[in-house]
Coordinates of C-alpha atoms in Angstrom, one line a residue:
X1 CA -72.8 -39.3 33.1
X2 CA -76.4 -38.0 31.9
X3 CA -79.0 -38.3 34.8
X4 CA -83.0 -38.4 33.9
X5 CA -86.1 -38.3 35.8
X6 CA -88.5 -40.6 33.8
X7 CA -91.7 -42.2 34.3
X8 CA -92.4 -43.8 30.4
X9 CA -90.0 -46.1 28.9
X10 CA -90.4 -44.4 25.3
X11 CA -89.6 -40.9 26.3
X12 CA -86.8 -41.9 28.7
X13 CA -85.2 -43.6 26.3
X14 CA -86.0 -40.9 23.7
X15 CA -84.2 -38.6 25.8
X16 CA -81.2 -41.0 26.5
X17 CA -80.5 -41.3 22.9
X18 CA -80.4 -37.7 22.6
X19 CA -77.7 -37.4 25.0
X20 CA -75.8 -41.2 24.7
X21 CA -73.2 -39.4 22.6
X22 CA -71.9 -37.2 24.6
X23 CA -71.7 -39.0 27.6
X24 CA -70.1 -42.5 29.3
X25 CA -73.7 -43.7 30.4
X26 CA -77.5 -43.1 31.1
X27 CA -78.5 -42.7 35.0
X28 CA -81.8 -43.0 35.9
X29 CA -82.3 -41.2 39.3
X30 CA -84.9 -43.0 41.3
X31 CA -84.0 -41.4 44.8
X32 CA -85.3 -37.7 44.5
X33 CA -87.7 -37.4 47.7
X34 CA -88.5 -33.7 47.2
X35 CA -91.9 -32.8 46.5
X36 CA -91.9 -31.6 42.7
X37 CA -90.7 -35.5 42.4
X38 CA -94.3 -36.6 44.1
X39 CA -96.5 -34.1 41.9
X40 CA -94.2 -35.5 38.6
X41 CA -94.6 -39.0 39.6
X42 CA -90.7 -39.6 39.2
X43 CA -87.5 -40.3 41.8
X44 CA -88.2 -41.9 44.4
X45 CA -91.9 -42.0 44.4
X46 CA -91.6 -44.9 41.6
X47 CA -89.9 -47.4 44.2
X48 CA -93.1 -49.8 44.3
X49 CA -93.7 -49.5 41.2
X50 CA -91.5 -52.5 39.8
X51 CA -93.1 -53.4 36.4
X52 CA -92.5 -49.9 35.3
X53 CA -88.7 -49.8 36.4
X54 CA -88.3 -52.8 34.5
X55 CA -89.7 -51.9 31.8
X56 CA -87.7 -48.7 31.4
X57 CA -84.1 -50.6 32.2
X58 CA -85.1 -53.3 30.0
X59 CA -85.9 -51.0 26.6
X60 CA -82.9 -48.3 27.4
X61 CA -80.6 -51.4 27.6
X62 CA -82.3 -52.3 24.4
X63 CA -81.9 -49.0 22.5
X64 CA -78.9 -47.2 24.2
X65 CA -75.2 -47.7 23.2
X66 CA -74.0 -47.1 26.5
X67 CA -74.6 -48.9 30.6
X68 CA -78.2 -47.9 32.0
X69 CA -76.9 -46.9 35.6
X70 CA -79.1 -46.3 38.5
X71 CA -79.4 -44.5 41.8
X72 CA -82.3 -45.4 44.5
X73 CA -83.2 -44.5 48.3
X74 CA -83.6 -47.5 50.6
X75 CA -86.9 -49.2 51.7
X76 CA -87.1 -49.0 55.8
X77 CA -86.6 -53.0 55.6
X78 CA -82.8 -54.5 54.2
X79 CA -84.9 -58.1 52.5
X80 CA -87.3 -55.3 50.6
X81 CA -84.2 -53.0 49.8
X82 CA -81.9 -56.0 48.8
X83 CA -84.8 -57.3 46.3
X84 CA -85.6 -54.1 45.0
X85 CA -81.5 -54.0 44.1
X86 CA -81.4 -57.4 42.7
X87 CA -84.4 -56.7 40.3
X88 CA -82.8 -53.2 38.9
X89 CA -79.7 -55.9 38.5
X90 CA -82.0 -58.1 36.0
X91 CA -83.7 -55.2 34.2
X92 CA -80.6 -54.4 33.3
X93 CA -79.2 -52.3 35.3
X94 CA -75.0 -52.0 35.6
X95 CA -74.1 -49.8 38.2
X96 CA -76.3 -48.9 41.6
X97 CA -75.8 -46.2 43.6
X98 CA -77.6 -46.5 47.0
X99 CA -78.7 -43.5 49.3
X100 CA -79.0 -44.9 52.9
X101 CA -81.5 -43.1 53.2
X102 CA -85.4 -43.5 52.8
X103 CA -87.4 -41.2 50.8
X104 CA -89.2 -39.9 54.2
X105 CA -85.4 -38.9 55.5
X106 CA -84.8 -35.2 53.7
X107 CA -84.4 -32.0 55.0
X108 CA -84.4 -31.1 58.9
X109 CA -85.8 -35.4 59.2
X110 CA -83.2 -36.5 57.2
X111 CA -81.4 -38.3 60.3
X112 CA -78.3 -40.6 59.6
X113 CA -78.0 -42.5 56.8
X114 CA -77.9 -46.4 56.7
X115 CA -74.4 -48.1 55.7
X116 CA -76.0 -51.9 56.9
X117 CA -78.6 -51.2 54.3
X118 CA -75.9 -50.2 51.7
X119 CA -73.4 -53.5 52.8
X120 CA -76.5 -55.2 52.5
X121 CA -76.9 -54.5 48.8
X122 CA -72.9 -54.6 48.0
X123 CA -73.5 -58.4 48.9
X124 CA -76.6 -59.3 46.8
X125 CA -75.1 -57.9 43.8
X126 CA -72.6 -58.6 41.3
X127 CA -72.7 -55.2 39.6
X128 CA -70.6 -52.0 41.0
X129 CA -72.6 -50.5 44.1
X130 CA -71.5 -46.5 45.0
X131 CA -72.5 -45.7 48.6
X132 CA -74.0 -42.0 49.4
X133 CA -75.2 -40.4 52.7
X134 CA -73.3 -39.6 56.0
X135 CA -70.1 -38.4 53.6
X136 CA -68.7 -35.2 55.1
X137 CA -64.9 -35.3 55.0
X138 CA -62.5 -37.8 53.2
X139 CA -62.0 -40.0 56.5
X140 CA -66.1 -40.8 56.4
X141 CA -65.2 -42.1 52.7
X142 CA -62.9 -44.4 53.7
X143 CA -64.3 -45.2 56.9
X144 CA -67.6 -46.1 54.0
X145 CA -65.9 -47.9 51.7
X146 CA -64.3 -50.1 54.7
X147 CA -67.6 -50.6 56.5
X148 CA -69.6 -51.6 53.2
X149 CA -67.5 -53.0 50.4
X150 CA -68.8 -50.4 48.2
X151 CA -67.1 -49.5 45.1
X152 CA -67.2 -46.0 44.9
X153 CA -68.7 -43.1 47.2
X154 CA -70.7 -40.1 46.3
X155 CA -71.1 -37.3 48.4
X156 CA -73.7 -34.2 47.5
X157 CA -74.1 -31.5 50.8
X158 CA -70.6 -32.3 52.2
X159 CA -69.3 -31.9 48.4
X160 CA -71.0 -28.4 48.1
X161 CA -69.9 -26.9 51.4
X162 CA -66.3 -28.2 50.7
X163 CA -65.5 -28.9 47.2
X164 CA -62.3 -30.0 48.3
X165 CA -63.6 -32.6 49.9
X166 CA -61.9 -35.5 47.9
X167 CA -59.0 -34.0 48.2
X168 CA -59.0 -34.3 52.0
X169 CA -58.2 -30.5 52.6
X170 CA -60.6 -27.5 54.0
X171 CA -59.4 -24.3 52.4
X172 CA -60.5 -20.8 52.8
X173 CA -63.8 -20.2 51.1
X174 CA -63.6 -17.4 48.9
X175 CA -60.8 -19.9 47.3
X176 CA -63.2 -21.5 46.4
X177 CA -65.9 -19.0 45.5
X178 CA -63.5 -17.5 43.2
X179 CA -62.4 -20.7 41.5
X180 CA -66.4 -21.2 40.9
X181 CA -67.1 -17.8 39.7
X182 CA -64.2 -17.4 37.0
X183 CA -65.8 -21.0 35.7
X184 CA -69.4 -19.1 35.7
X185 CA -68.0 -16.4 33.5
X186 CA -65.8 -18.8 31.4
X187 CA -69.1 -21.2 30.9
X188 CA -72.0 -18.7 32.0
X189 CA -75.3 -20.2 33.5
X190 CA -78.4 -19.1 35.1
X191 CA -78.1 -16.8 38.1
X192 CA -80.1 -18.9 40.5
X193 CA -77.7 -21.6 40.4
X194 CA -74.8 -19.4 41.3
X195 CA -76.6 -17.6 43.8
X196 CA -77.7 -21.7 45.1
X197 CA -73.7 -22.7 44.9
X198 CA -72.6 -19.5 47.1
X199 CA -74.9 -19.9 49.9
X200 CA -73.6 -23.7 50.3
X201 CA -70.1 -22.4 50.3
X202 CA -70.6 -19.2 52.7
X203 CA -73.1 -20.7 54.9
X204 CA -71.5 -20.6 57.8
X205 CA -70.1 -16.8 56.8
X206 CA -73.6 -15.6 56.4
X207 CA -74.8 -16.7 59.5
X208 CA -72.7 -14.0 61.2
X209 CA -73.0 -11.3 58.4
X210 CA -76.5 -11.3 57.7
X211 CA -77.1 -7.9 55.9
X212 CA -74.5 -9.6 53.2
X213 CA -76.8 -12.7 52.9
X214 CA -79.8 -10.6 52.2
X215 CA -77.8 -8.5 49.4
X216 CA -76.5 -11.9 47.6
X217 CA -80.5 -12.8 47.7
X218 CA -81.5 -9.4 45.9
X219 CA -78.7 -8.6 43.6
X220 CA -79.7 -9.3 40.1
X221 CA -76.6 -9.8 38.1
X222 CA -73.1 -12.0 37.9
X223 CA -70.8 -8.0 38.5
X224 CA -73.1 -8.2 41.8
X225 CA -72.7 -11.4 43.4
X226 CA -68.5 -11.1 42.8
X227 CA -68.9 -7.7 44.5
X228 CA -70.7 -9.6 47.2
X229 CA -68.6 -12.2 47.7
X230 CA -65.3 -10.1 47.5
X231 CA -67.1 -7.7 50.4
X232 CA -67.5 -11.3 52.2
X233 CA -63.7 -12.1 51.4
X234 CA -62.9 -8.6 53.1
X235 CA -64.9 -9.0 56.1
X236 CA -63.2 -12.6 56.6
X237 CA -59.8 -11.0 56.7
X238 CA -60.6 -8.2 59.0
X239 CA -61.6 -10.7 61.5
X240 CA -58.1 -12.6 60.9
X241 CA -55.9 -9.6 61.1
X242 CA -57.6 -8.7 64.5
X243 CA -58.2 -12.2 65.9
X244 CA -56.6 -13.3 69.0
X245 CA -54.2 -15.5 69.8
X246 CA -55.5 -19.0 71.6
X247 CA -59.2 -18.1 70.2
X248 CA -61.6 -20.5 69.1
X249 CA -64.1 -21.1 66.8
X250 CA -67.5 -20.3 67.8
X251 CA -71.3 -21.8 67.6
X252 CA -69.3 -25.5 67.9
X253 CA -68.2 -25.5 64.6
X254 CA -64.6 -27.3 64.4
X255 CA -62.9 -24.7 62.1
X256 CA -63.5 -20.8 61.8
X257 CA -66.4 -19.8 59.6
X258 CA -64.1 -18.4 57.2
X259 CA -63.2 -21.8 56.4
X260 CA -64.9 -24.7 54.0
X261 CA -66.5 -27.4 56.1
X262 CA -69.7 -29.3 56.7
X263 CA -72.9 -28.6 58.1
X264 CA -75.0 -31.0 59.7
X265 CA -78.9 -30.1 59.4
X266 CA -80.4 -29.6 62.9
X267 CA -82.9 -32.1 63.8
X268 CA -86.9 -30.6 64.4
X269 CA -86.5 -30.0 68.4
X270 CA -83.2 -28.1 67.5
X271 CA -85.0 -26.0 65.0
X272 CA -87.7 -25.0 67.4
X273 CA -85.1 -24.6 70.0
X274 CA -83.5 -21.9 67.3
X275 CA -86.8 -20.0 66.5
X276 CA -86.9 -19.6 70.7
X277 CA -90.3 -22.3 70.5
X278 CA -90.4 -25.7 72.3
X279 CA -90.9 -29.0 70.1
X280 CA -94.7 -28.7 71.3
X281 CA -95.4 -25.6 70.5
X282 CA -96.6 -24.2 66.9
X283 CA -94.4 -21.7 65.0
X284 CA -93.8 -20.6 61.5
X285 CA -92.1 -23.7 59.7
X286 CA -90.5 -23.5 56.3
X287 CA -90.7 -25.9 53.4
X288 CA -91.3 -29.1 55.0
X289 CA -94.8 -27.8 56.7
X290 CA -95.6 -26.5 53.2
X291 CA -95.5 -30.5 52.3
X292 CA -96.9 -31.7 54.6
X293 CA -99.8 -29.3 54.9
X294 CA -100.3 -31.2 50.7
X295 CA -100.2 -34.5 52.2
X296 CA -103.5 -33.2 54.6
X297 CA -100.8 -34.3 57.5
X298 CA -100.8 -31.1 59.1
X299 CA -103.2 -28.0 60.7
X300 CA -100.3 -25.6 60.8
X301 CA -99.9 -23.2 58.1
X302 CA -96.3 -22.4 55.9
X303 CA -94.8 -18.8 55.8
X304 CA -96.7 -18.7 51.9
X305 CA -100.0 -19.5 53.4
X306 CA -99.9 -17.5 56.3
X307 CA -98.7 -14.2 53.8
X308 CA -102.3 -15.4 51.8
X309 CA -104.5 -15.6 55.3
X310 CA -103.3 -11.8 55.8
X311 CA -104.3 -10.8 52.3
X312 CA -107.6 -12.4 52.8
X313 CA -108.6 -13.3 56.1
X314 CA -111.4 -15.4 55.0
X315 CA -109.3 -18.0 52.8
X316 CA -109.5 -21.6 54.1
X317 CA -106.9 -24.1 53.5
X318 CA -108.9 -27.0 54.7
X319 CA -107.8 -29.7 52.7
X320 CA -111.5 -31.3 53.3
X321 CA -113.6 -27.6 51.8
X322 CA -111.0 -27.9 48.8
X323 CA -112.9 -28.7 45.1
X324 CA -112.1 -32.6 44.2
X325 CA -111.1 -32.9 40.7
X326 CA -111.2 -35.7 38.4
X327 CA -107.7 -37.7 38.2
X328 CA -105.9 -37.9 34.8
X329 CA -105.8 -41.7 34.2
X330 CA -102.0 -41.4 33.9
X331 CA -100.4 -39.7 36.7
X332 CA -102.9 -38.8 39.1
X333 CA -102.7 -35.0 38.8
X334 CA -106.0 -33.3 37.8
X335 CA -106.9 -34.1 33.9
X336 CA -108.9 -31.2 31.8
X337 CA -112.4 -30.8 32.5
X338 CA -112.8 -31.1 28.5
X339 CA -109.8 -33.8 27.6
X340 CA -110.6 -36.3 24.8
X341 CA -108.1 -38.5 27.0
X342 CA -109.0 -37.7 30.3
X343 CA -105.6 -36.8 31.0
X344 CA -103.7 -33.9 32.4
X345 CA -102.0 -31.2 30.0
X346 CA -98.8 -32.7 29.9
X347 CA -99.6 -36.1 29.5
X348 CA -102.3 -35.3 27.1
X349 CA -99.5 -33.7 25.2
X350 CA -97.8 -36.8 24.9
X351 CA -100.4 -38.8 24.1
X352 CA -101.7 -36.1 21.6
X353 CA -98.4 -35.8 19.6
X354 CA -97.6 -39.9 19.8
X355 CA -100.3 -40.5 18.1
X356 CA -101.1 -37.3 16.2
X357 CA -104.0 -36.7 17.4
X358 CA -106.5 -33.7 18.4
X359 CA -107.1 -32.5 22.1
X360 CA -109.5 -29.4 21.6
X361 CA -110.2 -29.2 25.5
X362 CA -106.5 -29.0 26.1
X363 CA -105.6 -26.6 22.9
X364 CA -103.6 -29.1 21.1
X365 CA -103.7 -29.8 17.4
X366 CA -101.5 -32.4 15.9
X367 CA -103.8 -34.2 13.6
X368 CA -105.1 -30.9 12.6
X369 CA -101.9 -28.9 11.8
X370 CA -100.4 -32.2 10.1
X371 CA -103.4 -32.4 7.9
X372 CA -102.8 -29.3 6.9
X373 CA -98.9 -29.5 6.1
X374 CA -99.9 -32.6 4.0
X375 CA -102.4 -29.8 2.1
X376 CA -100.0 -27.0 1.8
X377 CA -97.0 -29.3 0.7
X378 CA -99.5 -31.0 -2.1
X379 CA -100.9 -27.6 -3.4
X380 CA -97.1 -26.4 -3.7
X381 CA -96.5 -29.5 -5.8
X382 CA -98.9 -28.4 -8.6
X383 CA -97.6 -25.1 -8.5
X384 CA -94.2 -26.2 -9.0
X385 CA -94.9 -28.4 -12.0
X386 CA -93.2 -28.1 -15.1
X387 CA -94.5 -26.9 -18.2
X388 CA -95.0 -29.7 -20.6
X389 CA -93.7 -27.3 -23.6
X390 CA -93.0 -23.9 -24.6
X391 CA -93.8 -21.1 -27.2
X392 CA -91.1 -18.9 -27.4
X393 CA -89.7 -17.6 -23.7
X394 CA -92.7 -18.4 -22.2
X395 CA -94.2 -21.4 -21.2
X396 CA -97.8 -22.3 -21.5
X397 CA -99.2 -21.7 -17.9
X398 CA -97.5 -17.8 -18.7
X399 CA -99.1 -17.4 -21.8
X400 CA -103.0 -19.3 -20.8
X401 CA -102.6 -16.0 -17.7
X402 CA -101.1 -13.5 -20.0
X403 CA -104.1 -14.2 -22.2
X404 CA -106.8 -14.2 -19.5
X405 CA -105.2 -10.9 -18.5
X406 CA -105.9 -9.3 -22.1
X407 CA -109.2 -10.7 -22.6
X408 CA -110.7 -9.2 -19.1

């Protein structure tokens, strides 16, 4: 399965065709919540926007040899999430998962996900429906697929904290850290993404070793983080050669630390209650603020903004003093002040190269540089014509230049 984030039917399916052959099918993901998804204009910030989702289903079932599949967020109400099922049905769609969640439920507000939402689409449709939210260990799949009818269950933070999670077993964690980092130097990939994968896996680990979680965020190469995570592996053992008999896991969690298992995001009041703050009170807040603050929701600043205020005391982050920019006519992000399309870069780009055309303001020159091809590859065709006959070993053209040569 391929998975896209798309917001134009022609380069969607532009894409999809790139990738149709080396895959089973083409998922459009229309239940990313997370910010960069609002400033693309993509996931699940496309949910009202019907016409277009049609569109895009319709021309990749058109163009594509294999099933257009799709995976949403629910709407608060179970009528608008049911319709909004039974039209990605129509367009076209043949599989659906559905994310009980809405696109306002991430991070420490994600809450619990909705199953009567999910059984509520498994009814309306005829096609496949996968379920996805509240999945931690392999009784809460079956206790899903029981409670909704769903074909299929998908899990994503339970699955990363215990990748033996479909398996039904929760093994010691640098079994599975090692199994994932002989893949990564079998099939190598960026650093971030294993550093991303290890801090899932020893989250609960870290928590108590905390000079180890800063060196696995500074070290800057693969030799590193395996040093880091066999010095985690050591530590681990220590503590089981010289634990005591009859003792208990701490902090709540219903295995030792040592071993894979889920972690359940702490609500807002249980975050302030960790940074020693009351719900009321204002505190430094992490990535959410830092959205928030965007939206204009918020008069609190984000650990970035408050490291800015101390470099320069006199920066304002007033949404209201901020300078209003012209919209690009296609998404909504700020277009170039000198755009022949009165567009943004990228989709100016788009536009630009679709129709081969020039965009001084933004720097772009199709028309220009394909103008100029057409030139080059037309002058190169008289240079490479024939000579219609020949005196001796050399032809004509030679002899016309050999004999401008003596004459000068």
């Amino acid at each position: 399965l391929s998975q896209f984030c798309a917001n134009d039917p022609e380069v969607f399916v532009q894409a999809a065709l790139l990738a149709q052959d080396y895959c089973d099918a083409i998922d459009l993901n229309l239940g990313c919540p997370q910010m960069i998804a609002k400033r693309g204009h993509y996931g699940a910030f496309l949910q009202e926007e019907w016409d277009l989702l049609q569109r895009m289903i319709l021309l990749a079932n058109e163009k594509l040899s294999v099933p257009i599949t799709c995976k949403i967020r629910v709407f608060p109400e179970i009528d608008k999430t049911v319709k909004y099922a039974q039209m990605l049905e129509k367009a076209g769609c043949q599989l659906l998962t559905v994310h009980g969640r809405t696109k306002e439920q991430k991070g420490p507000l994600a809450g619990v996900a909705s199953w009567e939402h999910i059984q509520a689409v498994r009814k309306a449709v005829s096609i496949p429906v996968f379920a996805n939210g509240n999945i931690q260990c392999l009784s809460d799949v079956e206790e899903c697929i029981r409670k909704t009818g769903v074909h299929g269950v998908m899990s994503a933070e339970g699955n990363l904290h215990n990748p033996a999670l479909f398996e039904g077993r929760n093994p010691l964690v640098w079994e599975m850290a090692e199994e994932y980092l002989e893949i990564v130097q079998k099939y190598p990939c960026p650093l971030s993404y294993v550093r991303a994968h290890l801090f899932k896996l020893w989250h609960h680990t870290l928590q108590v070793y905390q000079q180890l979680r800063e060196e696995l965020a500074k070290v800057k190469t693969l030799e590193g983080i395996v040093d880091v995570n066999r010095e985690l592996k050591l530590r681990c053992q220590e503590e089981i050669a010289n634990q005591k008999e009859g003792e208990k896991p701490k902090e709540g969690l219903p295995f030792f630390h040592w071993i894979c298992q889920p972690y359940v995001r702490p609500g807002p009041k249980e975050r302030c209650k960790e940074n020693g703050a009351s719900g009321t009170e204002k505190g430094v807040r992490g990535k959410r603020a830092l959205e928030e603050e965007e939206d204009g929701n918020s008069e609190l600043l984000s650990k970035n903004k408050q490291k800015k205020k101390l470099r320069n005391p006199n920066k304002s982050f007033d949404p209201s003093l901020k300078p209003k920019y012209a919209k690009c006519d296609q998404c909504g992000n700020p277009k170039g002040n000198k755009c022949v399309f009165n567009m943004c870069r990228g989709c100016c780009k788009k536009r630009a190269f679709k129709e081969t055309a020039d965009c001084p303001g933004h720097g772009l020159l199709f028309k220009t540089k394909y103008e100029k091809s057409l030139s080059w590859q037309s002058s190169q065709r008289v240079i490479q014509t024939p000579a219609i006959s020949r005196r001796g070993d050399v032809d004509v053209g030679e002899s016309a230049v050999l004999k401008e040569a003596g004459d000068s």
